[in-house]
Amino acid sequence: ARNFVEIQLNGESLKEIKYAHNDHGINKGTELAFCVGFLNSYDGKSSIKLATGQKDTFCLNGLPLNTNSLVKFQHSKTFVEHLHEFKKVIKQDYQKFLISVEQSQILASTFMGYYDMVDFLNRYNSIDEEGSPLFNDKFIESMKTRFESEEKYRGSNVFSLQSALTNYTTYGGPNSRDSFNSIQSRESKIKPLFDGIKHDYLEIAA
């Protein structure tokens, strides 16, 4: 048996970003929260996993901060003995969170209309080794719908696209599972799109 617990760290962990290019007058900003997740087993048959993330307090979408270096600990030590290692990882990833908040503000301040979003999806829907697009038509259409929904509340900006992506990774579709591993799988699937946002709107802008 396994148990997943997520803790939202309040107080200083809440950082507000402001939406630009929002003509709707709704939700001028949102708070992003630093969260820590633990995945553990009751019987010790699986390792302890520690993951950190950024959570949008408006819609509860999650954005991973260390997915590529998910920390795992074996049960050779007691939980208390792992605390020093946990604290070290959390401290490091909190600094990543602060950087991520700054980047989210850049995205929220950068214009992106519907057709800009469609062009972005087309450019990053590259062909894989088997000669097929990375994402099928159903997925692309669902992302267009999600973006339109986000745009109504957050405005025409790149943060709306990021929020559409995190909505997918957090919740998936109507029949999707919300387990830790399922969310990780969805995050891995659309990593090229997250990387595309970073390349087009953060690295080039810098």
JSON list of C-alpha atoms in Angstrom, two decimals:
[
{"chain": "A", "resi": 1, "resn": "ALA", "atom": "CA", "xyz": [0.00, 0.00, 0.00]},
{"chain": "A", "resi": 2, "resn": "ARG", "atom": "CA", "xyz": [1.19, 3.51, -0.77]},
{"chain": "A", "resi": 3, "resn": "ASN", "atom": "CA", "xyz": [0.25, 6.92, 0.52]},
{"chain": "A", "resi": 4, "resn": "PHE", "atom": "CA", "xyz": [0.77, 10.34, -1.08]},
{"chain": "A", "resi": 5, "resn": "VAL", "atom": "CA", "xyz": [0.67, 13.50, 1.04]},
{"chain": "A", "resi": 6, "resn": "GLU", "atom": "CA", "xyz": [1.03, 17.03, -0.26]},
{"chain": "A", "resi": 7, "resn": "ILE", "atom": "CA", "xyz": [1.77, 19.97, 2.03]},
{"chain": "A", "resi": 8, "resn": "GLN", "atom": "CA", "xyz": [1.27, 23.57, 1.01]},
{"chain": "A", "resi": 9, "resn": "LEU", "atom": "CA", "xyz": [3.66, 25.88, 2.79]},
{"chain": "A", "resi": 10, "resn": "ASN", "atom": "CA", "xyz": [1.84, 29.11, 3.55]},
{"chain": "A", "resi": 11, "resn": "GLY", "atom": "CA", "xyz": [3.10, 32.50, 4.61]},
{"chain": "A", "resi": 12, "resn": "GLU", "atom": "CA", "xyz": [6.15, 33.54, 2.64]},
{"chain": "A", "resi": 13, "resn": "SER", "atom": "CA", "xyz": [5.62, 30.69, 0.18]},
{"chain": "A", "resi": 14, "resn": "LEU", "atom": "CA", "xyz": [2.68, 32.56, -1.41]},
{"chain": "A", "resi": 15, "resn": "LYS", "atom": "CA", "xyz": [3.80, 34.81, -4.25]},
{"chain": "A", "resi": 16, "resn": "GLU", "atom": "CA", "xyz": [1.40, 36.85, -6.38]},
{"chain": "A", "resi": 17, "resn": "ILE", "atom": "CA", "xyz": [1.75, 37.41, -10.11]},
{"chain": "A", "resi": 18, "resn": "LYS", "atom": "CA", "xyz": [-0.26, 39.95, -12.10]},
{"chain": "A", "resi": 19, "resn": "TYR", "atom": "CA", "xyz": [-1.82, 39.24, -15.49]},
{"chain": "A", "resi": 20, "resn": "ALA", "atom": "CA", "xyz": [-1.11, 41.61, -18.34]},
{"chain": "A", "resi": 21, "resn": "HIS", "atom": "CA", "xyz": [-3.16, 41.87, -21.55]},
{"chain": "A", "resi": 22, "resn": "ASN", "atom": "CA", "xyz": [-6.32, 40.97, -19.65]},
{"chain": "A", "resi": 23, "resn": "ASP", "atom": "CA", "xyz": [-9.27, 42.84, -21.14]},
{"chain": "A", "resi": 24, "resn": "HIS", "atom": "CA", "xyz": [-11.89, 40.90, -19.20]},
{"chain": "A", "resi": 25, "resn": "GLY", "atom": "CA", "xyz": [-11.42, 42.60, -15.84]},
{"chain": "A", "resi": 26, "resn": "ILE", "atom": "CA", "xyz": [-11.58, 39.25, -14.02]},
{"chain": "A", "resi": 27, "resn": "ASN", "atom": "CA", "xyz": [-8.91, 37.87, -11.70]},
{"chain": "A", "resi": 28, "resn": "LYS", "atom": "CA", "xyz": [-6.19, 40.45, -12.17]},
{"chain": "A", "resi": 29, "resn": "GLY", "atom": "CA", "xyz": [-3.70, 38.18, -10.47]},
{"chain": "A", "resi": 30, "resn": "THR", "atom": "CA", "xyz": [-3.18, 34.89, -8.68]},
{"chain": "A", "resi": 31, "resn": "GLU", "atom": "CA", "xyz": [-1.01, 33.53, -5.90]},
{"chain": "A", "resi": 32, "resn": "LEU", "atom": "CA", "xyz": [1.49, 30.76, -6.54]},
{"chain": "A", "resi": 33, "resn": "ALA", "atom": "CA", "xyz": [2.30, 28.48, -3.61]},
{"chain": "A", "resi": 34, "resn": "PHE", "atom": "CA", "xyz": [5.33, 26.32, -2.91]},
{"chain": "A", "resi": 35, "resn": "CYS", "atom": "CA", "xyz": [4.28, 22.72, -2.22]},
{"chain": "A", "resi": 36, "resn": "VAL", "atom": "CA", "xyz": [6.10, 19.61, -1.05]},
{"chain": "A", "resi": 37, "resn": "GLY", "atom": "CA", "xyz": [4.82, 16.13, -1.83]},
{"chain": "A", "resi": 38, "resn": "PHE", "atom": "CA", "xyz": [5.80, 12.84, -0.17]},
{"chain": "A", "resi": 39, "resn": "LEU", "atom": "CA", "xyz": [5.07, 9.41, -1.60]},
{"chain": "A", "resi": 40, "resn": "ASN", "atom": "CA", "xyz": [5.61, 6.60, 0.88]},
{"chain": "A", "resi": 41, "resn": "SER", "atom": "CA", "xyz": [4.58, 2.98, 1.39]},
{"chain": "A", "resi": 42, "resn": "TYR", "atom": "CA", "xyz": [3.08, 1.53, 4.51]},
{"chain": "A", "resi": 43, "resn": "ASP", "atom": "CA", "xyz": [4.95, -1.77, 4.12]},
{"chain": "A", "resi": 44, "resn": "GLY", "atom": "CA", "xyz": [8.35, -0.40, 3.05]},
{"chain": "A", "resi": 45, "resn": "LYS", "atom": "CA", "xyz": [8.28, -2.17, -0.32]},
{"chain": "A", "resi": 46, "resn": "SER", "atom": "CA", "xyz": [8.77, 1.03, -2.31]},
{"chain": "A", "resi": 47, "resn": "SER", "atom": "CA", "xyz": [11.14, 3.94, -1.77]},
{"chain": "A", "resi": 48, "resn": "ILE", "atom": "CA", "xyz": [10.19, 7.25, -0.23]},
{"chain": "A", "resi": 49, "resn": "LYS", "atom": "CA", "xyz": [9.84, 9.89, -2.94]},
{"chain": "A", "resi": 50, "resn": "LEU", "atom": "CA", "xyz": [10.05, 13.62, -2.37]},
{"chain": "A", "resi": 51, "resn": "ALA", "atom": "CA", "xyz": [8.78, 16.04, -5.02]},
{"chain": "A", "resi": 52, "resn": "THR", "atom": "CA", "xyz": [8.35, 19.78, -4.89]},
{"chain": "A", "resi": 53, "resn": "GLY", "atom": "CA", "xyz": [6.11, 21.95, -6.99]},
{"chain": "A", "resi": 54, "resn": "GLN", "atom": "CA", "xyz": [4.38, 25.24, -7.60]},
{"chain": "A", "resi": 55, "resn": "LYS", "atom": "CA", "xyz": [0.61, 25.34, -7.18]},
{"chain": "A", "resi": 56, "resn": "ASP", "atom": "CA", "xyz": [-1.74, 27.94, -8.61]},
{"chain": "A", "resi": 57, "resn": "THR", "atom": "CA", "xyz": [-4.10, 28.78, -5.75]},
{"chain": "A", "resi": 58, "resn": "PHE", "atom": "CA", "xyz": [-6.84, 29.94, -8.14]},
{"chain": "A", "resi": 59, "resn": "CYS", "atom": "CA", "xyz": [-7.33, 26.67, -10.02]},
{"chain": "A", "resi": 60, "resn": "LEU", "atom": "CA", "xyz": [-5.04, 24.31, -8.04]},
{"chain": "A", "resi": 61, "resn": "ASN", "atom": "CA", "xyz": [-3.01, 23.44, -11.16]},
{"chain": "A", "resi": 62, "resn": "GLY", "atom": "CA", "xyz": [0.42, 22.13, -10.25]},
{"chain": "A", "resi": 63, "resn": "LEU", "atom": "CA", "xyz": [3.78, 22.87, -11.88]},
{"chain": "A", "resi": 64, "resn": "PRO", "atom": "CA", "xyz": [6.67, 20.53, -11.03]},
{"chain": "A", "resi": 65, "resn": "LEU", "atom": "CA", "xyz": [9.96, 22.07, -9.93]},
{"chain": "A", "resi": 66, "resn": "ASN", "atom": "CA", "xyz": [12.22, 19.03, -9.84]},
{"chain": "A", "resi": 67, "resn": "THR", "atom": "CA", "xyz": [10.54, 16.37, -11.98]},
{"chain": "A", "resi": 68, "resn": "ASN", "atom": "CA", "xyz": [13.80, 15.56, -13.73]},
{"chain": "A", "resi": 69, "resn": "SER", "atom": "CA", "xyz": [15.55, 14.92, -10.42]},
{"chain": "A", "resi": 70, "resn": "LEU", "atom": "CA", "xyz": [12.79, 13.39, -8.32]},
{"chain": "A", "resi": 71, "resn": "VAL", "atom": "CA", "xyz": [14.43, 12.52, -5.02]},
{"chain": "A", "resi": 72, "resn": "LYS", "atom": "CA", "xyz": [14.13, 8.94, -3.80]},
{"chain": "A", "resi": 73, "resn": "PHE", "atom": "CA", "xyz": [15.14, 7.51, -0.42]},
{"chain": "A", "resi": 74, "resn": "GLN", "atom": "CA", "xyz": [15.31, 3.86, 0.53]},
{"chain": "A", "resi": 75, "resn": "HIS", "atom": "CA", "xyz": [13.81, 2.49, 3.74]},
{"chain": "A", "resi": 76, "resn": "SER", "atom": "CA", "xyz": [17.25, 1.59, 5.10]},
{"chain": "A", "resi": 77, "resn": "LYS", "atom": "CA", "xyz": [16.93, 4.61, 7.40]},
{"chain": "A", "resi": 78, "resn": "THR", "atom": "CA", "xyz": [14.09, 5.80, 9.57]},
{"chain": "A", "resi": 79, "resn": "PHE", "atom": "CA", "xyz": [12.02, 8.76, 8.44]},
{"chain": "A", "resi": 80, "resn": "VAL", "atom": "CA", "xyz": [13.65, 10.95, 11.11]},
{"chain": "A", "resi": 81, "resn": "GLU", "atom": "CA", "xyz": [17.11, 10.06, 9.77]},
{"chain": "A", "resi": 82, "resn": "HIS", "atom": "CA", "xyz": [16.03, 11.32, 6.34]},
{"chain": "A", "resi": 83, "resn": "LEU", "atom": "CA", "xyz": [14.90, 14.70, 7.69]},
{"chain": "A", "resi": 84, "resn": "HIS", "atom": "CA", "xyz": [18.27, 16.38, 7.14]},
{"chain": "A", "resi": 85, "resn": "GLU", "atom": "CA", "xyz": [18.26, 15.26, 3.50]},
{"chain": "A", "resi": 86, "resn": "PHE", "atom": "CA", "xyz": [14.63, 16.35, 3.11]},
{"chain": "A", "resi": 87, "resn": "LYS", "atom": "CA", "xyz": [15.40, 19.81, 4.48]},
{"chain": "A", "resi": 88, "resn": "LYS", "atom": "CA", "xyz": [18.35, 20.21, 2.11]},
{"chain": "A", "resi": 89, "resn": "VAL", "atom": "CA", "xyz": [16.26, 19.33, -0.94]},
{"chain": "A", "resi": 90, "resn": "ILE", "atom": "CA", "xyz": [13.35, 21.54, 0.12]},
{"chain": "A", "resi": 91, "resn": "LYS", "atom": "CA", "xyz": [15.68, 24.50, 0.74]},
{"chain": "A", "resi": 92, "resn": "GLN", "atom": "CA", "xyz": [17.24, 24.11, -2.72]},
{"chain": "A", "resi": 93, "resn": "ASP", "atom": "CA", "xyz": [13.90, 23.72, -4.45]},
{"chain": "A", "resi": 94, "resn": "TYR", "atom": "CA", "xyz": [12.41, 26.73, -2.68]},
{"chain": "A", "resi": 95, "resn": "GLN", "atom": "CA", "xyz": [15.02, 28.82, -4.52]},
{"chain": "A", "resi": 96, "resn": "LYS", "atom": "CA", "xyz": [13.82, 27.19, -7.76]},
{"chain": "A", "resi": 97, "resn": "PHE", "atom": "CA", "xyz": [10.30, 28.20, -6.77]},
{"chain": "A", "resi": 98, "resn": "LEU", "atom": "CA", "xyz": [11.31, 31.86, -6.41]},
{"chain": "A", "resi": 99, "resn": "ILE", "atom": "CA", "xyz": [12.91, 31.76, -9.87]},
{"chain": "A", "resi": 100, "resn": "SER", "atom": "CA", "xyz": [9.80, 30.06, -11.26]},
{"chain": "A", "resi": 101, "resn": "VAL", "atom": "CA", "xyz": [7.59, 32.83, -9.85]},
{"chain": "A", "resi": 102, "resn": "GLU", "atom": "CA", "xyz": [9.71, 35.44, -11.63]},
{"chain": "A", "resi": 103, "resn": "GLN", "atom": "CA", "xyz": [9.46, 33.45, -14.85]},
{"chain": "A", "resi": 104, "resn": "SER", "atom": "CA", "xyz": [5.69, 33.09, -14.46]},
{"chain": "A", "resi": 105, "resn": "GLN", "atom": "CA", "xyz": [5.42, 36.87, -14.14]},
{"chain": "A", "resi": 106, "resn": "ILE", "atom": "CA", "xyz": [7.34, 37.26, -17.40]},
{"chain": "A", "resi": 107, "resn": "LEU", "atom": "CA", "xyz": [4.92, 34.83, -19.09]},
{"chain": "A", "resi": 108, "resn": "ALA", "atom": "CA", "xyz": [1.91, 36.64, -17.60]},
{"chain": "A", "resi": 109, "resn": "SER", "atom": "CA", "xyz": [3.28, 39.90, -19.01]},
{"chain": "A", "resi": 110, "resn": "THR", "atom": "CA", "xyz": [3.92, 38.53, -22.52]},
{"chain": "A", "resi": 111, "resn": "PHE", "atom": "CA", "xyz": [1.11, 38.73, -25.07]},
{"chain": "A", "resi": 112, "resn": "MET", "atom": "CA", "xyz": [-0.17, 35.54, -26.69]},
{"chain": "A", "resi": 113, "resn": "GLY", "atom": "CA", "xyz": [-3.40, 35.42, -28.65]},
{"chain": "A", "resi": 114, "resn": "TYR", "atom": "CA", "xyz": [-5.31, 32.35, -29.80]},
{"chain": "A", "resi": 115, "resn": "TYR", "atom": "CA", "xyz": [-3.56, 32.10, -33.16]},
{"chain": "A", "resi": 116, "resn": "ASP", "atom": "CA", "xyz": [-0.16, 32.65, -31.54]},
{"chain": "A", "resi": 117, "resn": "MET", "atom": "CA", "xyz": [-0.95, 29.68, -29.30]},
{"chain": "A", "resi": 118, "resn": "VAL", "atom": "CA", "xyz": [-1.97, 27.53, -32.29]},
{"chain": "A", "resi": 119, "resn": "ASP", "atom": "CA", "xyz": [1.27, 28.44, -34.08]},
{"chain": "A", "resi": 120, "resn": "PHE", "atom": "CA", "xyz": [3.25, 27.51, -30.97]},
{"chain": "A", "resi": 121, "resn": "LEU", "atom": "CA", "xyz": [1.58, 24.07, -30.73]},
{"chain": "A", "resi": 122, "resn": "ASN", "atom": "CA", "xyz": [2.19, 23.40, -34.43]},
{"chain": "A", "resi": 123, "resn": "ARG", "atom": "CA", "xyz": [5.86, 24.37, -34.22]},
{"chain": "A", "resi": 124, "resn": "TYR", "atom": "CA", "xyz": [6.54, 22.10, -31.25]},
{"chain": "A", "resi": 125, "resn": "ASN", "atom": "CA", "xyz": [4.45, 19.17, -32.45]},
{"chain": "A", "resi": 126, "resn": "SER", "atom": "CA", "xyz": [7.50, 17.69, -34.12]},
{"chain": "A", "resi": 127, "resn": "ILE", "atom": "CA", "xyz": [7.83, 14.29, -35.78]},
{"chain": "A", "resi": 128, "resn": "ASP", "atom": "CA", "xyz": [9.14, 11.44, -33.65]},
{"chain": "A", "resi": 129, "resn": "GLU", "atom": "CA", "xyz": [11.49, 8.63, -34.71]},
{"chain": "A", "resi": 130, "resn": "GLU", "atom": "CA", "xyz": [8.60, 6.63, -36.12]},
{"chain": "A", "resi": 131, "resn": "GLY", "atom": "CA", "xyz": [7.52, 9.49, -38.37]},
{"chain": "A", "resi": 132, "resn": "SER", "atom": "CA", "xyz": [4.43, 10.47, -36.35]},
{"chain": "A", "resi": 133, "resn": "PRO", "atom": "CA", "xyz": [3.60, 13.79, -34.64]},
{"chain": "A", "resi": 134, "resn": "LEU", "atom": "CA", "xyz": [4.33, 13.88, -30.91]},
{"chain": "A", "resi": 135, "resn": "PHE", "atom": "CA", "xyz": [0.72, 14.84, -30.17]},
{"chain": "A", "resi": 136, "resn": "ASN", "atom": "CA", "xyz": [-2.44, 13.59, -31.87]},
{"chain": "A", "resi": 137, "resn": "ASP", "atom": "CA", "xyz": [-5.27, 15.80, -33.13]},
{"chain": "A", "resi": 138, "resn": "LYS", "atom": "CA", "xyz": [-7.43, 15.06, -30.08]},
{"chain": "A", "resi": 139, "resn": "PHE", "atom": "CA", "xyz": [-4.75, 16.34, -27.72]},
{"chain": "A", "resi": 140, "resn": "ILE", "atom": "CA", "xyz": [-4.11, 19.47, -29.81]},
{"chain": "A", "resi": 141, "resn": "GLU", "atom": "CA", "xyz": [-7.83, 20.30, -29.90]},
{"chain": "A", "resi": 142, "resn": "SER", "atom": "CA", "xyz": [-8.11, 19.78, -26.14]},
{"chain": "A", "resi": 143, "resn": "MET", "atom": "CA", "xyz": [-5.22, 22.19, -25.59]},
{"chain": "A", "resi": 144, "resn": "LYS", "atom": "CA", "xyz": [-6.91, 24.82, -27.77]},
{"chain": "A", "resi": 145, "resn": "THR", "atom": "CA", "xyz": [-10.06, 24.48, -25.66]},
{"chain": "A", "resi": 146, "resn": "ARG", "atom": "CA", "xyz": [-8.11, 24.68, -22.41]},
{"chain": "A", "resi": 147, "resn": "PHE", "atom": "CA", "xyz": [-6.27, 27.79, -23.60]},
{"chain": "A", "resi": 148, "resn": "GLU", "atom": "CA", "xyz": [-9.54, 29.54, -24.50]},
{"chain": "A", "resi": 149, "resn": "SER", "atom": "CA", "xyz": [-10.89, 28.74, -21.05]},
{"chain": "A", "resi": 150, "resn": "GLU", "atom": "CA", "xyz": [-7.75, 30.04, -19.34]},
{"chain": "A", "resi": 151, "resn": "GLU", "atom": "CA", "xyz": [-7.67, 33.15, -21.56]},
{"chain": "A", "resi": 152, "resn": "LYS", "atom": "CA", "xyz": [-11.11, 34.21, -20.32]},
{"chain": "A", "resi": 153, "resn": "TYR", "atom": "CA", "xyz": [-9.78, 34.55, -16.78]},
{"chain": "A", "resi": 154, "resn": "ARG", "atom": "CA", "xyz": [-6.06, 35.25, -17.21]},
{"chain": "A", "resi": 155, "resn": "GLY", "atom": "CA", "xyz": [-6.00, 37.22, -20.43]},
{"chain": "A", "resi": 156, "resn": "SER", "atom": "CA", "xyz": [-4.14, 36.79, -23.71]},
{"chain": "A", "resi": 157, "resn": "ASN", "atom": "CA", "xyz": [-0.71, 35.93, -22.40]},
{"chain": "A", "resi": 158, "resn": "VAL", "atom": "CA", "xyz": [1.75, 33.04, -22.32]},
{"chain": "A", "resi": 159, "resn": "PHE", "atom": "CA", "xyz": [0.86, 32.23, -18.71]},
{"chain": "A", "resi": 160, "resn": "SER", "atom": "CA", "xyz": [-2.56, 31.19, -20.01]},
{"chain": "A", "resi": 161, "resn": "LEU", "atom": "CA", "xyz": [-0.83, 28.59, -22.18]},
{"chain": "A", "resi": 162, "resn": "GLN", "atom": "CA", "xyz": [1.32, 27.40, -19.29]},
{"chain": "A", "resi": 163, "resn": "SER", "atom": "CA", "xyz": [-1.81, 27.15, -17.14]},
{"chain": "A", "resi": 164, "resn": "ALA", "atom": "CA", "xyz": [-3.56, 25.14, -19.87]},
{"chain": "A", "resi": 165, "resn": "LEU", "atom": "CA", "xyz": [-0.62, 22.72, -19.88]},
{"chain": "A", "resi": 166, "resn": "THR", "atom": "CA", "xyz": [-0.53, 22.41, -16.09]},
{"chain": "A", "resi": 167, "resn": "ASN", "atom": "CA", "xyz": [-4.29, 21.86, -16.09]},
{"chain": "A", "resi": 168, "resn": "TYR", "atom": "CA", "xyz": [-3.70, 18.86, -18.35]},
{"chain": "A", "resi": 169, "resn": "THR", "atom": "CA", "xyz": [-0.83, 17.46, -16.28]},
{"chain": "A", "resi": 170, "resn": "THR", "atom": "CA", "xyz": [-2.75, 17.91, -13.03]},
{"chain": "A", "resi": 171, "resn": "TYR", "atom": "CA", "xyz": [-6.15, 16.62, -14.11]},
{"chain": "A", "resi": 172, "resn": "GLY", "atom": "CA", "xyz": [-5.77, 14.98, -17.53]},
{"chain": "A", "resi": 173, "resn": "GLY", "atom": "CA", "xyz": [-9.03, 14.16, -19.27]},
{"chain": "A", "resi": 174, "resn": "PRO", "atom": "CA", "xyz": [-12.47, 12.97, -18.06]},
{"chain": "A", "resi": 175, "resn": "ASN", "atom": "CA", "xyz": [-11.24, 9.39, -17.50]},
{"chain": "A", "resi": 176, "resn": "SER", "atom": "CA", "xyz": [-7.72, 10.20, -16.37]},
{"chain": "A", "resi": 177, "resn": "ARG", "atom": "CA", "xyz": [-6.21, 8.98, -13.14]},
{"chain": "A", "resi": 178, "resn": "ASP", "atom": "CA", "xyz": [-4.84, 11.48, -10.63]},
{"chain": "A", "resi": 179, "resn": "SER", "atom": "CA", "xyz": [-2.23, 9.20, -9.06]},
{"chain": "A", "resi": 180, "resn": "PHE", "atom": "CA", "xyz": [1.32, 10.39, -8.52]},
{"chain": "A", "resi": 181, "resn": "ASN", "atom": "CA", "xyz": [2.65, 8.21, -11.35]},
{"chain": "A", "resi": 182, "resn": "SER", "atom": "CA", "xyz": [-0.13, 9.25, -13.76]},
{"chain": "A", "resi": 183, "resn": "ILE", "atom": "CA", "xyz": [0.64, 12.93, -13.21]},
{"chain": "A", "resi": 184, "resn": "GLN", "atom": "CA", "xyz": [4.33, 12.24, -13.75]},
{"chain": "A", "resi": 185, "resn": "SER", "atom": "CA", "xyz": [3.53, 10.45, -17.00]},
{"chain": "A", "resi": 186, "resn": "ARG", "atom": "CA", "xyz": [1.51, 13.39, -18.32]},
{"chain": "A", "resi": 187, "resn": "GLU", "atom": "CA", "xyz": [4.27, 15.81, -17.32]},
{"chain": "A", "resi": 188, "resn": "SER", "atom": "CA", "xyz": [6.78, 13.72, -19.25]},
{"chain": "A", "resi": 189, "resn": "LYS", "atom": "CA", "xyz": [4.50, 13.55, -22.30]},
{"chain": "A", "resi": 190, "resn": "ILE", "atom": "CA", "xyz": [4.23, 17.30, -22.75]},
{"chain": "A", "resi": 191, "resn": "LYS", "atom": "CA", "xyz": [7.75, 18.22, -21.63]},
{"chain": "A", "resi": 192, "resn": "PRO", "atom": "CA", "xyz": [8.59, 19.42, -25.20]},
{"chain": "A", "resi": 193, "resn": "LEU", "atom": "CA", "xyz": [5.89, 22.10, -24.82]},
{"chain": "A", "resi": 194, "resn": "PHE", "atom": "CA", "xyz": [7.19, 23.27, -21.44]},
{"chain": "A", "resi": 195, "resn": "ASP", "atom": "CA", "xyz": [10.68, 23.34, -22.96]},
{"chain": "A", "resi": 196, "resn": "GLY", "atom": "CA", "xyz": [9.31, 25.33, -25.90]},
{"chain": "A", "resi": 197, "resn": "ILE", "atom": "CA", "xyz": [7.87, 27.99, -23.58]},
{"chain": "A", "resi": 198, "resn": "LYS", "atom": "CA", "xyz": [11.19, 28.22, -21.78]},
{"chain": "A", "resi": 199, "resn": "HIS", "atom": "CA", "xyz": [13.11, 28.55, -25.06]},
{"chain": "A", "resi": 200, "resn": "ASP", "atom": "CA", "xyz": [10.79, 31.01, -26.83]},
{"chain": "A", "resi": 201, "resn": "TYR", "atom": "CA", "xyz": [9.75, 33.27, -23.97]},
{"chain": "A", "resi": 202, "resn": "LEU", "atom": "CA", "xyz": [12.37, 33.02, -21.24]},
{"chain": "A", "resi": 203, "resn": "GLU", "atom": "CA", "xyz": [15.76, 32.14, -22.69]},
{"chain": "A", "resi": 204, "resn": "ILE", "atom": "CA", "xyz": [15.46, 34.26, -25.83]},
{"chain": "A", "resi": 205, "resn": "ALA", "atom": "CA", "xyz": [13.96, 37.13, -23.85]},
{"chain": "A", "resi": 206, "resn": "ALA", "atom": "CA", "xyz": [16.89, 36.99, -21.45]}
]
